[in-house]
Coordinates of C-alpha atoms in Angstrom, one line a residue:
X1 CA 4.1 10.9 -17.7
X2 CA 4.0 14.3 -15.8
X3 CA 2.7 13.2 -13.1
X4 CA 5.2 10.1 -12.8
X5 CA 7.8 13.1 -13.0
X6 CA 6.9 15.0 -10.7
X7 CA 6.5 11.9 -8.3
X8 CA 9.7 11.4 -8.8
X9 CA 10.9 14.7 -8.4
X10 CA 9.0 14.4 -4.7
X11 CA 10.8 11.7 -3.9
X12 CA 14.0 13.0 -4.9
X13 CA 13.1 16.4 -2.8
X14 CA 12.5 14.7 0.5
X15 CA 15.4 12.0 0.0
X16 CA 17.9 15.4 0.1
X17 CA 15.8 16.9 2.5
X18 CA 16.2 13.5 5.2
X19 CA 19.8 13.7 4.2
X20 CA 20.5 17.3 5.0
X21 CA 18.4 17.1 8.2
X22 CA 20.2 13.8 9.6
X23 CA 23.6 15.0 8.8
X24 CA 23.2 18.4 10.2
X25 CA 21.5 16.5 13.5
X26 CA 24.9 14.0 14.1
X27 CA 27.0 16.9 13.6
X28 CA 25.8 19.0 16.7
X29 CA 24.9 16.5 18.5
X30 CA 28.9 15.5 17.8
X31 CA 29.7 19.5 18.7
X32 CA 28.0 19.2 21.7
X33 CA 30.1 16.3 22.7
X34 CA 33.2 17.4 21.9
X35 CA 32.0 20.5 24.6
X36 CA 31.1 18.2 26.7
X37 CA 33.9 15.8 26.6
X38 CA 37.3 17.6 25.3
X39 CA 39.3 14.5 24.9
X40 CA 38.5 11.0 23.9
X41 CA 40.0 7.6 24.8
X42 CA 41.9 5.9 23.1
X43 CA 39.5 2.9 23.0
X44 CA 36.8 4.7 22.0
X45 CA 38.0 4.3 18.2
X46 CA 38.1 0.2 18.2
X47 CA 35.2 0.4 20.3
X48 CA 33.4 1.9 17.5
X49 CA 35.2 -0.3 15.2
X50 CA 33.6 -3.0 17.3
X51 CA 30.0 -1.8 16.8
X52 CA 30.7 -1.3 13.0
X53 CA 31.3 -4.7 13.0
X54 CA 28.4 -6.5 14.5
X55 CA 26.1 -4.1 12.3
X56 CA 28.1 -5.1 9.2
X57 CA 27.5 -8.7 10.1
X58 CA 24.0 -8.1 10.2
X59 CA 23.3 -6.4 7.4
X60 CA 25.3 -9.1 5.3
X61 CA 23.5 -12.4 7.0
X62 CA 20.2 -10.2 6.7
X63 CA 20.6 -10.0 3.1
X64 CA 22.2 -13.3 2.8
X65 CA 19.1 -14.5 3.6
X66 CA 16.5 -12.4 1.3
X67 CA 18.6 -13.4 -1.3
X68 CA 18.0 -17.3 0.1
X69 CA 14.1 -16.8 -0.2
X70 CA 14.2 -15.0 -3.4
X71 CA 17.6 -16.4 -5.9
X72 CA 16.0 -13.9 -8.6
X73 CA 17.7 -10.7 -6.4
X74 CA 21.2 -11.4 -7.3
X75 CA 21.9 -8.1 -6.5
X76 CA 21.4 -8.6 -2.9
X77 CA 24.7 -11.1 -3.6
X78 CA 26.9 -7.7 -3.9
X79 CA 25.3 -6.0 -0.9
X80 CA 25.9 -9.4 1.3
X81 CA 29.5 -9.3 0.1
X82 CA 30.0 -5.7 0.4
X83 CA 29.1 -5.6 4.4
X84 CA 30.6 -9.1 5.3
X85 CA 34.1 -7.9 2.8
X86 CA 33.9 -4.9 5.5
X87 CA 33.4 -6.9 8.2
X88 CA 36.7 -8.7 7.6
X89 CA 38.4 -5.9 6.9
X90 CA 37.3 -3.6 10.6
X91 CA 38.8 -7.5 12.0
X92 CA 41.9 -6.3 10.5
X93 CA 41.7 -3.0 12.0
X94 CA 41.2 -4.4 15.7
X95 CA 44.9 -5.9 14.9
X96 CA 46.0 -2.6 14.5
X97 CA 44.9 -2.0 18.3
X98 CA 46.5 -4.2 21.0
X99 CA 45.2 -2.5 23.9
X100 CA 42.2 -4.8 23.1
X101 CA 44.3 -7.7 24.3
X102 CA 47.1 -6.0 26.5
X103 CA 45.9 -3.2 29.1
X104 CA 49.4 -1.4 29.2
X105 CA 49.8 -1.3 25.3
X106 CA 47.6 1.9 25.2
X107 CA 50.5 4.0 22.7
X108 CA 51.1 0.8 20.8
X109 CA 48.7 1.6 17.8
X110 CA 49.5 0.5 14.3
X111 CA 47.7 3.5 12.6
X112 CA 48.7 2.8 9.1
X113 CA 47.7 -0.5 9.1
X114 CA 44.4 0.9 10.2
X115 CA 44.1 3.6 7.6
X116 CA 45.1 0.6 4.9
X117 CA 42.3 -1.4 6.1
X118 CA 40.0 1.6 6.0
X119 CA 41.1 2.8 2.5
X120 CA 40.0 -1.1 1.1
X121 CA 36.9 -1.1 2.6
X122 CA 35.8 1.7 1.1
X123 CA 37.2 0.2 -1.9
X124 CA 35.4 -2.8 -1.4
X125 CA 31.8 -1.4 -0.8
X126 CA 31.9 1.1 -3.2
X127 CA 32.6 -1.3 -6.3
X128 CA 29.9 -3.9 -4.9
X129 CA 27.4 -1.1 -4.1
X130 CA 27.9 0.2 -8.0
X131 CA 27.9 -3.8 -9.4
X132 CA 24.8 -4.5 -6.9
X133 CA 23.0 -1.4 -8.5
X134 CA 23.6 -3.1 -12.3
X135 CA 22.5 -6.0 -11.0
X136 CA 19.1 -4.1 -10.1
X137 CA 18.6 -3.1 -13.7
X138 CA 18.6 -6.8 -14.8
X139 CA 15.7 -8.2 -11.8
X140 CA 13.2 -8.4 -14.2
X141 CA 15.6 -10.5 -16.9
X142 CA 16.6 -13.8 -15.0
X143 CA 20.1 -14.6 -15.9
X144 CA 20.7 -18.0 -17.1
X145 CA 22.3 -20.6 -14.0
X146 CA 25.6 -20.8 -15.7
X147 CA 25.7 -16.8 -15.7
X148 CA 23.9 -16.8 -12.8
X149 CA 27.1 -18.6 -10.7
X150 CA 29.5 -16.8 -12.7
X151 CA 28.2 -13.6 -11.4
X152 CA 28.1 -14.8 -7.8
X153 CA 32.0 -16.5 -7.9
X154 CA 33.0 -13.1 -10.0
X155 CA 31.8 -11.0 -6.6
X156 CA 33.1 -13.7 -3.8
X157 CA 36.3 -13.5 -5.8
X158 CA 36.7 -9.8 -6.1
X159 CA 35.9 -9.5 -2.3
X160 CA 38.6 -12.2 -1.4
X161 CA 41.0 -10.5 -3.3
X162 CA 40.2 -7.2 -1.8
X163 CA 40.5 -8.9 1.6
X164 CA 44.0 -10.4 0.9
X165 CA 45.5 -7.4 -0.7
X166 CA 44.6 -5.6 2.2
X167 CA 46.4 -8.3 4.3
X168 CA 49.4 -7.8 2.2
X169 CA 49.7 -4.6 2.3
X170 CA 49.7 -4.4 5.6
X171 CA 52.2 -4.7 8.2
X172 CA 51.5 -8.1 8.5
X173 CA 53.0 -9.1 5.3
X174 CA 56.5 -8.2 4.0
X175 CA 55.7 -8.5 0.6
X176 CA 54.0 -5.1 -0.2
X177 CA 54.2 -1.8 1.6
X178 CA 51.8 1.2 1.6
X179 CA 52.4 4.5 3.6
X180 CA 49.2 6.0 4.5
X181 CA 50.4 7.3 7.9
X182 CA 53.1 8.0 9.8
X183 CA 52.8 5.9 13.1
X184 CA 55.4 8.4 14.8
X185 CA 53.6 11.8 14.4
X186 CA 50.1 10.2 13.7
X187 CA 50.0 12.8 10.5
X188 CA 48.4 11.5 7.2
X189 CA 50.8 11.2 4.6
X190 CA 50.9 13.2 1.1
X191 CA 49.4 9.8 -0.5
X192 CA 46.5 9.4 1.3
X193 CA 45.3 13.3 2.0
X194 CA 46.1 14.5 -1.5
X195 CA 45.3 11.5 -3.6
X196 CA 43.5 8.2 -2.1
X197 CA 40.6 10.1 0.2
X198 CA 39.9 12.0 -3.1
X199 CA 39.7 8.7 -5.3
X200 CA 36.8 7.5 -2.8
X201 CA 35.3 9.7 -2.4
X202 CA 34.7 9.8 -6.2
X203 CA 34.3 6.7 -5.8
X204 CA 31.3 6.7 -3.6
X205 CA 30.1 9.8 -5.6
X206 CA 29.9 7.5 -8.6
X207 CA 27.8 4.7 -7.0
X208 CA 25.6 7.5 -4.9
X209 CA 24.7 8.4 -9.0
X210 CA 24.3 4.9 -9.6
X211 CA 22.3 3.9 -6.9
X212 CA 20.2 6.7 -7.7
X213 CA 19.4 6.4 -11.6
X214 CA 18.5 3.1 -11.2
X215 CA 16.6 2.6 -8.2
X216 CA 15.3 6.0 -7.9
X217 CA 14.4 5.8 -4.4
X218 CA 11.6 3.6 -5.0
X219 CA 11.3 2.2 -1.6
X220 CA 12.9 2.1 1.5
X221 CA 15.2 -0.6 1.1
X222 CA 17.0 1.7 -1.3
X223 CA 16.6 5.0 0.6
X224 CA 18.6 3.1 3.1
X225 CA 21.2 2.3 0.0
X226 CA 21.2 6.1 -0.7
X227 CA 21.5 7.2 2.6
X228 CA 24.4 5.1 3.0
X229 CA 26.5 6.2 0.4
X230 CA 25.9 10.3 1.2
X231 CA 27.4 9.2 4.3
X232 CA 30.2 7.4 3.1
X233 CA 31.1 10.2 1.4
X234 CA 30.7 13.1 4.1
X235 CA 33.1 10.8 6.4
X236 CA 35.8 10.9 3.6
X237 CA 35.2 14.4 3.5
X238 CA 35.6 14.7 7.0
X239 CA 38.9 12.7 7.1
X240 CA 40.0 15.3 4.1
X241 CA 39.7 18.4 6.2
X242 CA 41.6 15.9 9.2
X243 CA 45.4 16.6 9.8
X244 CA 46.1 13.2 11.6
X245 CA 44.9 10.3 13.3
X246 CA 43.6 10.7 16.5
X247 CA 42.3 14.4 15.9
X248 CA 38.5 15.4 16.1
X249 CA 38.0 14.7 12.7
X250 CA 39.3 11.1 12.9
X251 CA 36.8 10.2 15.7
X252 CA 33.8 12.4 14.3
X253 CA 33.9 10.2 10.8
X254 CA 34.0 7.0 12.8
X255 CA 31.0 8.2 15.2
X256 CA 29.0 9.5 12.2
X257 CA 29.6 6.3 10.4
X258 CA 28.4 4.0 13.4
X259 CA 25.8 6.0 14.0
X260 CA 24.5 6.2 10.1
X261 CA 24.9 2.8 9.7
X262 CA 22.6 1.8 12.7
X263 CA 20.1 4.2 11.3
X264 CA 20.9 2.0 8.1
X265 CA 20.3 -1.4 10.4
X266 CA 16.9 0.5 11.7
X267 CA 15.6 0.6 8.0
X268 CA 16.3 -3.0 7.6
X269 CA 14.6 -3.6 10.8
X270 CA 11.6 -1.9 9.3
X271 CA 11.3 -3.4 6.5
X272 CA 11.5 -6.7 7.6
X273 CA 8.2 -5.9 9.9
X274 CA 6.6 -4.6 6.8
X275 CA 7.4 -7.9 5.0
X276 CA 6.3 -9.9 7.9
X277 CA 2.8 -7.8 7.8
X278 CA 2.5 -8.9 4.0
X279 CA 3.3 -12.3 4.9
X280 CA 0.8 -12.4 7.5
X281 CA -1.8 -10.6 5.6
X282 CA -1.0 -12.7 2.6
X283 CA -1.5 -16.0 5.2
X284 CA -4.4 -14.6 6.7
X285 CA -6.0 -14.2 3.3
X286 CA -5.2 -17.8 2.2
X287 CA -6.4 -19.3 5.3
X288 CA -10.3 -17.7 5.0
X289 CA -10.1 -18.5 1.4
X290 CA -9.4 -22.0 2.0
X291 CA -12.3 -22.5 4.8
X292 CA -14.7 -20.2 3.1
X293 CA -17.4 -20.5 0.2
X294 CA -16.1 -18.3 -2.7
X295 CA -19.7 -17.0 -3.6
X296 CA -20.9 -16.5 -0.3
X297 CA -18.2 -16.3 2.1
X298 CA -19.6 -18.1 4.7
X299 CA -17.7 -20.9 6.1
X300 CA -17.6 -24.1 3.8
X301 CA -18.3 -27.8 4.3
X302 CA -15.2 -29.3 6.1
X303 CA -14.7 -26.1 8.6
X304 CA -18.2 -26.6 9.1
X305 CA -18.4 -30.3 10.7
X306 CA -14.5 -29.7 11.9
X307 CA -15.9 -26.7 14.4
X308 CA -18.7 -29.2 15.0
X309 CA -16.7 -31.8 16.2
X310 CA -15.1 -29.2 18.7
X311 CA -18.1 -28.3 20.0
X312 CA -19.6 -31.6 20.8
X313 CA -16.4 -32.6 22.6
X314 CA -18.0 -30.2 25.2
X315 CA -21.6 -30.7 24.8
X316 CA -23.8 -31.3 27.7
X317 CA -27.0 -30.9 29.0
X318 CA -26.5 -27.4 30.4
X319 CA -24.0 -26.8 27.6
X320 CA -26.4 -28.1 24.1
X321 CA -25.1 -27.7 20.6
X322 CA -28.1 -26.8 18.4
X323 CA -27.5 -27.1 14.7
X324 CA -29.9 -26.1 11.7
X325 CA -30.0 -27.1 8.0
X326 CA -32.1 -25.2 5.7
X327 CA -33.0 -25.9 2.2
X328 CA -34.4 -22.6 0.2
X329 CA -37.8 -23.8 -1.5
X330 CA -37.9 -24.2 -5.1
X331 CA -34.6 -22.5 -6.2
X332 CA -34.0 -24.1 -9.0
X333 CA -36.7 -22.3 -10.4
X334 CA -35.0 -19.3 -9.9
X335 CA -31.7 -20.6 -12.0
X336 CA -34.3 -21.6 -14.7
X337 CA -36.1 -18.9 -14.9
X338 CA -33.6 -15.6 -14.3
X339 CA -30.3 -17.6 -15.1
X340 CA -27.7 -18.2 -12.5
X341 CA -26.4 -14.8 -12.1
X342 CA -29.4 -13.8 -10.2
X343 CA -29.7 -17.4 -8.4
X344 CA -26.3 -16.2 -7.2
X345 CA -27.3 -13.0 -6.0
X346 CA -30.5 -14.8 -4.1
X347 CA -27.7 -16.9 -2.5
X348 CA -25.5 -14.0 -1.5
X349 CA -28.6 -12.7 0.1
X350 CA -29.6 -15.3 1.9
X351 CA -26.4 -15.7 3.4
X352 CA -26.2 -12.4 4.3
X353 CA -29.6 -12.6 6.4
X354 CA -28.3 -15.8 8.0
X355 CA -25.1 -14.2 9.4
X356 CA -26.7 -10.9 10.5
X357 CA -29.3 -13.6 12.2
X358 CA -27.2 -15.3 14.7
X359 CA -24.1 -14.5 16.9
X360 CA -20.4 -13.8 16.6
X361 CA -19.2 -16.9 18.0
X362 CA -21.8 -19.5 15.8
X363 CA -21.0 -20.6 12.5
X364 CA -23.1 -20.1 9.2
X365 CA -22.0 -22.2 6.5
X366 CA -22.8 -23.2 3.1
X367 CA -22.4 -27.4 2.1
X368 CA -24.4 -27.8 -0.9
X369 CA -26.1 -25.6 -4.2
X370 CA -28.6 -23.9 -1.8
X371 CA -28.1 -25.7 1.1
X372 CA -27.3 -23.9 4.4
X373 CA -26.2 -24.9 8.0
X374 CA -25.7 -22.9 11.1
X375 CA -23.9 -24.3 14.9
X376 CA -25.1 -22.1 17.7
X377 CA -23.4 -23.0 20.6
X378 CA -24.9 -23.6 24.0
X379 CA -28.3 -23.5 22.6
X380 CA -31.4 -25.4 23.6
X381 CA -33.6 -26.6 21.6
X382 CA -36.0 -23.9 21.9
X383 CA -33.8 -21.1 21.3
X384 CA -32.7 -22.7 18.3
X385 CA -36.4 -23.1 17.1
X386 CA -36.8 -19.6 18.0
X387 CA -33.9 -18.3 15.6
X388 CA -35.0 -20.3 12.6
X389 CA -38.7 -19.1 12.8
X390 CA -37.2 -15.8 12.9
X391 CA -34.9 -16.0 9.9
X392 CA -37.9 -18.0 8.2
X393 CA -40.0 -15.2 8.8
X394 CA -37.9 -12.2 7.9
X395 CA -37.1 -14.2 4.6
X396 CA -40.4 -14.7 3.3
X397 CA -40.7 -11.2 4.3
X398 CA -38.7 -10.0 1.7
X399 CA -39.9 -8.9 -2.2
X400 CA -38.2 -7.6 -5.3
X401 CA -38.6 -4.2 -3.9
X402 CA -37.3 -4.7 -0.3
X403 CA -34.4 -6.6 -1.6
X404 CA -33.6 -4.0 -4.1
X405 CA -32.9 -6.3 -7.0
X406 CA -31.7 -9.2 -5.7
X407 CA -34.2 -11.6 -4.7
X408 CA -36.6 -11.3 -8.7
X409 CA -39.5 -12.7 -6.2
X410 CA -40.5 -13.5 -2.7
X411 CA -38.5 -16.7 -1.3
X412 CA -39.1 -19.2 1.2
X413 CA -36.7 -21.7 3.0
X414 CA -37.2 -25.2 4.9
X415 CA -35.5 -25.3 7.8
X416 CA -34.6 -28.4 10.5
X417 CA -33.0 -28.1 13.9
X418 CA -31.3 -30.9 16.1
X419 CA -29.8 -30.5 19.2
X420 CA -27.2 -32.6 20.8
X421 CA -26.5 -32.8 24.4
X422 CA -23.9 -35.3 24.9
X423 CA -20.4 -35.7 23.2
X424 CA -21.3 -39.0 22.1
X425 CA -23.2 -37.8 19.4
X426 CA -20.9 -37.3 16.1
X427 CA -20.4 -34.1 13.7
X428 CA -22.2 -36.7 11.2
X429 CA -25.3 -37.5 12.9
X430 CA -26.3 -33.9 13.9
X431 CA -26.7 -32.6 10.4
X432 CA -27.9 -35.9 9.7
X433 CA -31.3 -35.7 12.0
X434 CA -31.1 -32.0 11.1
X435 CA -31.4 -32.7 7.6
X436 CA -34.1 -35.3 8.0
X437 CA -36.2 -32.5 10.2
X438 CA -35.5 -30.2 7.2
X439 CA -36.8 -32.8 4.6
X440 CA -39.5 -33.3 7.0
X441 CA -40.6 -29.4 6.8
X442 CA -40.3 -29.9 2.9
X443 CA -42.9 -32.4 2.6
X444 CA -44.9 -31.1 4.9
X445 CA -45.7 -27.6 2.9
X446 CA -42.8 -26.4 3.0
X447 CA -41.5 -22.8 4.1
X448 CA -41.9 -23.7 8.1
X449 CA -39.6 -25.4 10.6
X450 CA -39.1 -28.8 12.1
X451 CA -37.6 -30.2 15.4
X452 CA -36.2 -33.5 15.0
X453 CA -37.7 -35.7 18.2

């Protein structure tokens, strides 16, 4: 318990640590361009808007879709709606910026409307990010499918109702007002410096704790979480300390934001590679499993004769396919007489021998008890006899001792080799004249190789 502690403690260390040393990073870099460039246009603010937009977007489809491939993550519901409920919301705040349509409506900037549309967004995230991190807490408790829906239509509704109270109290709507700045003088008014910016940022304070007591920081996915909120709530600070809109602190919180939120699109990036590499690994995994013998991993029966096939679609005379079938001699008086652990560890040893024996690009399978093949590509037939004696040899070679434990007593093996010359000649018959060679060698004395003629 200690040591999960103090783990956790770690992780908690270099999460504040990251957080300090990004912040501190945007803001010179942001110093040094505000040396650099004294004023800034007024299209850079909707331009940034823009870019907020299209990461938002992705964010919410991204986890729109990890919720897809996994329903049991309802949380990621909440995120999804969070970033896509923004999303609509930074639409509404292009509307407050006509230059975007009309090139000589530069001073014609609604910037309450923009402010209103900022102040629900925040509004927005914040209560998703807080319900997505109960949500969290119940992953490992499936819901049932009628709380399950009720759940999801509880956060579609809460984020359409966001969205259209937003609408309304804009300019856009007569019905409800809300004076967050005075489009005259640009200054922000009594409502918003001295009571709304303080209400979110407790607000994202609140679901930074949340985020944090139940996810702990435990991966990535969630440092990104983290990260996000801290930043959230140094923009609203920044706007607090700002007098009006259109002043270095106006621009500085959107620029941090874009800029935070990209690093935020980065970690998403990153953890989709990482889920690919399981994926793959997983695949890879499953794939040798299915074409390989559990006890001896070499190849089993069907990838055997399917590589075959391939083969003799190419075989000709200067190009031969040589294959061998070997039969070990008498094993099932090993099973009888040491059990079948140790037949199994004879088996693994003889496979062992048989792939250290021939090349990278030949195949050693198993297709029977203590039956072996092997392919060696463009082969003659005298090569081929050449590597069984050898095998044969070093095989009967071997003792208890030499083998340290796992052969109980010397072994030999049987082997038969046929080689095919022409693509004519089927998967089937090779290992079938192989096989007859090897049963050829058994009743001859055994422990010796056989070409079939």
């Amino acid at each position: 318990m200690l040591a999960i502690g103090h783990f956790i403690k770690n992780r908690y260390f270099l999460f504040s640590f990251g957080c300090i040393a990004v912040i501190s990073l945007l803001q010179s870099l942001f110093l040094k361009l505000v040396d650099w460039v004294p004023s800034f246009s007024p299209l850079l603010f909707p331009t940034l808007t823009i870019f907020l937009l299209v990461f938002h977007v992705f964010i919410a489809c991204f986890m729109a879709m990890k919720y897809w491939c996994d329903r049991k993550r309802l949380y990621l519901v909440a995120i999804a709606f969070a970033f896509a409920g923004s999303a609509l919301l930074m639409v509404g705040t292009l509307s407050c910026f006509p230059a975007w349509l009309d090139l000589y409506q530069f001073n014609v900037v609604n910037y309450n409307d923009a402010m209103i549309f900022y102040m629900f967004r925040h509004l927005l995230m914040a209560v998703l990010i807080v319900m997505s991190a109960l949500l969290y807490t119940l992953r490992n408790h499936p819901l049932s499918r009628i709380a399950h829906i009720f759940v999801v239509a509880c956060i579609f509704l809460f984020t359409f109702c966001t969205v259209a109270l937003a609408w309304f109290y804009s300019s856009h709507s007569p019905l409800l007002s809300l004076d967050l700045v005075d489009n005259e003088t640009r200054q922000f008014m009594v409502l918003w410096s001295q009571a709304i910016n303080i209400i979110l940022i407790i607000l994202w304070v609140v679901a930074f704790l949340t985020l944090m007591t139940t996810t702990r920081v435990r991966n990535l996915f969630w440092v990104g979480g983290n990260f996000l909120s801290v930043c959230y709530i140094v923009t609203l600070a920044m706007l607090l300390y700002g007098g009006h809109a259109e002043d270095v602190a106006w621009y500085r919180a959107r620029l941090f934001e874009t800029v935070a939120t990209l690093l935020i699109i980065f970690v998403l990036l990153y953890d989709v590679f990482n889920l690919y590499r399981e994926s793959h690994l997983k695949y890879q995994q499953s794939y040798q499993n299915s074409i390989r013998d559990p006890l001896t991993r070499l190849y089993n029966r069907s990838y055997f004769y399917e590589s075959l096939s391939q083969a003799l679609h190419h075989a000709k005379e200067n190009r031969p396919v040589s294959v061998i079938v070997s039969d070990l001699d008498r094993f099932k008086r090993i099973n009888d007489c040491y059990g079948h652990i140790q037949g199994d560890k004879v088996l693994q040893f003889v496979a062992n021998l048989l792939m250290d024996s021939v090349r990278p690009q030949d195949i050693a399978a198993r297709i029977g008890g203590e039956e072996f093949v092997l392919m060696l590509g463009n082969t003659p037939s005298e090569a081929a006899l050449q590597v069984a004696e050898r095998i044969r040899l070093k095989l009967s070679s071997v003792d208890k001792a030499s083998s340290e434990g796992q052969l109980p007593e010397p072994i030999t093996i049987s082997m038969g080799v046929f080689t095919a010359d022409s693509p004519e000649i089927t998967a089937e018959r090779c290992v079938e004249c192989a096989d007859k060679a090897m049963y050829q060698a058994k009743e001859t004395g055994r422990n010796r190789v056989v070409v079939f003629r």
